[in-house]
Amino acid sequence: MFKRLIATTMVLVGSGCQPDVSEQAQAELMANSLQMQYELISNQAPNGDNSVCLELGAEWATCNQFDILLTANDNGVISSNWTIYFHSVRRLLDIKSDQVTVVHHTGDFYEMRPTADFSGIQAGETLRIPIIGEFFEVGKSDFLPGAFVVVGESEPRQIVAMDTEDLNAIVLDIPETELQRTSDEASVNETSALRYEQNIALGDVPAAAAIFPTPVSATFSDENIAVPAGFQFSQVELSAGAFDALTISADRQGIELNGEFPIIAVIRESDFADEAAVSGAYRLSITPDGVGVSGFDERGVYYGLNTLFGLMNDQHLPLGDVLDYPRFDYRGVMIDVARNFHSKEFILRLIDEMSFAKLNKLSLHLTDDEGWRLEIPGLPELTEVGAERCFDLTEQDCLLPQLGSGASTDNFGSGYYSRQDFIDILRYAQARQVDVIPEIDMPAHARAAVVAMEARYNRLLAEGDTMGANEYRLIDPADTSNVTTVQYYNRLSFINPCVASSTRFTEKLLFEVASMYRDAGVRLGHWHFAGDEAKNIKRGAGFQDIASNELVDFKGAIDLSNEDYPFEKSPACQILIDDGVISSAAELPTYWAEKVSEMSVAAGFPVFQAWEDGLKYADGAQDFASEQVYVNFWEMLAPGGSSTAYDWAAKGYDLVISVPDYLYFDFPQAIDQQEAGYYWATRANTLQKVFGFAPENLPQNASNSVNSHGHGFSAESDRSVQDFAGMSVQLWSELVRTDIQAEYMMYPRLYAAGERAWHRASWELDYTPGTTFSLNDGLVDQQAIQKDYTLFLATLGERILPRLHQSGANYRLPLPGGVISEGELKMNTEIPHFGLEYSVDGGVKWERYNASETVVVDVDSVLARTVADGRYSRVVIISSK
């Protein structure tokens, strides 16, 4: 085991190079001529012998087999003076080749070099390098682009064939036999025929809903009134920023606000009582004499006016009344801009769409191991080093490449928001009734900050400023704890909570971020501490001690005597244990959370927020200095989370349901190897699954969904009734590299989440202790869900997505469903009002599909795609098989 996983360096040259050709020229040559690809061989252990995975120390003794293919296209590779640096989101456990060795640097960053036995690669030939990796590979996005080459002391050069977002170019098709992770997995891979049958089951297409999200009540007569000259405000109680945002929204919809039809829009709390007396509530009345809007607050006025604009149809308005208010106060979106950076323009477009869907909390995950994305005055290294990823093994100028970012800084791996950018975002969001929540991850997921502050330490130390060097240093230099984080970093992934400089650093951050809010004129609200995953995975349940006399066959065997908990060997933290402040190092994340809560209150942030595991050693919300403590609950509902969520709420926390198996948008949108995303909690979070989520009665979701392996599960309502503060969707960005990809993952699922966060459907049952739900149990009205979903799809296709299309944002077009039956091609699509096209000649010529005509084809399979005003879905195959 591990026979070829060694620490070293390496470089790459071509056979066509003459001895006097420079190393740089050799690197250029090889970068342009070498092809590198991945091929999944099996998602099982070699020869089905699971003891191999166990002995290699694979978590849960699960491993897969894949090959790296190196093809010399124009020039052979004969020198031993080359290095390829590449990325893998799975731990590489063993390499079965005498030709090359592979070494892990940190995170997903690896290097490969030839051995003394390397026999070269002749032009046109392929070297196949068998590798055993951890876990599974059932989607092409499990493999990362971004490999680059170094020759001797040359500058790195991206391998051109790997500098792509077309994963089909670098990942061979995964065999159908390997599309399920285990022999007992019941997940069904999506096909065109399956989509066709599912689309037929949706039934007839209704007219689009008049109001989105669905209001509490809306009563309209059969009459309408013409408004050809547009609207004129007689009175409007909105801030200047909100009115400007409203004007822009109206203009995009072609609505005139300097017209004639009068609008009175006022804040009047007295119009609302009981459950309607909440932020965002509004009343809308449309009469022949004009429009009246009253809001519980400015947010309600803004929502009411946008609802009015949405009712405009060919310069006509229906006459009637609307009463509307949200089910949740917290209707959230979390976007990770740390792992891979997403532009300011992307964020502003997202805010527009959140506002349209009446979503009101945007949590910006600004920092993580792979990047720091916010300028902090006085700490330039945070962005000069921590916001950049490039090839610098010393990490004094930038972080090491991660997540396919490659050698250079001119891509998604690098970037940050300046102080002014962030102020602009705050103001833009406030005008559109969206609260921005800064999330600065600590004590774990903090490698970008730690490395940046080490670069600062080294710079100031070299200048002779020892005191300044130590002022914001985030480690205990005497800490020798051996840890492996969830994403394979060492102890430099953690801010040490036991050293005074970490407190100074955090106070500095809080002060600087608070000043940005104040300069933007935006009220301070939530401070998101994150706090998640402060652990050594090798101390987790998926591993066992290799010295044990009772080894089991489903856990990786490792030397546990060599594994520590975070901070376990930090002398500074040992002092806290000796003094009785904490009883063990395991309590340090919660200890630090309580300290940061105190600091955030002092900085002016009244609300503290964290992911649940960061607070697990606290007794409840009363342990914190903050007025309110919000917790993002992110356990999987199956198994267990459908019960434990209520335990967290019972501790006094304002619980935000953020469960991965329904609300993580970095998960695939279908069970299909071409759909990107992680799948550790579920194989897919489809549009229909998000729409059908029941966020208040969590056990109910067992009635119409399956667990991570495709099996039905049972969920008992075995806790007392608790209220939740809201729900949030999450888009983590490890596998989401570009803005275009982020929008593909976000839309249209965002609108399904907006519907559920705002409106409680008739088919959502009250939480009743003692009730047990299971798949197809008959307890939930599935016909009502389908009816609502069909209406939602019609609204998407007719109103929402055409509007999004005009904004220029990317979104996922539904894939065609289809069959060829006795020579007749039949096609459909989940979301109506889109066109369909097919090709019988491999895509040379495309024909428009017309469902009202019989389409006869004389081939066994056709290519098909959905089309929307010049945009196309991914091409799929429809066959007669």
PDB file of C-alpha atoms in Angstrom, residues 115 202 354 375 388 538 671 786 825 858:
ATOM      1  CA  THR A 115      10.213   6.992 -11.755  1.00  0.00           C
ATOM      2  CA  LEU A 202     -47.747  15.798 -14.911  1.00  0.00           C
ATOM      3  CA  MET A 354     -34.053  36.851  -4.710  1.00  0.00           C
ATOM      4  CA  GLU A 375     -10.735  43.360   1.482  1.00  0.00           C
ATOM      5  CA  GLU A 388      -5.099  34.392  -4.942  1.00  0.00           C
ATOM      6  CA  LYS A 538      -9.572  10.220  10.747  1.00  0.00           C
ATOM      7  CA  ILE A 671     -29.257  11.494 -11.536  1.00  0.00           C
ATOM      8  CA  GLN A 786     -48.663  17.428  -8.492  1.00  0.00           C
ATOM      9  CA  LEU A 825     -40.674  10.107 -32.393  1.00  0.00           C
ATOM     10  CA  ASP A 858     -36.125   5.888 -39.922  1.00  0.00           C
TER      11      ASP A 858
END
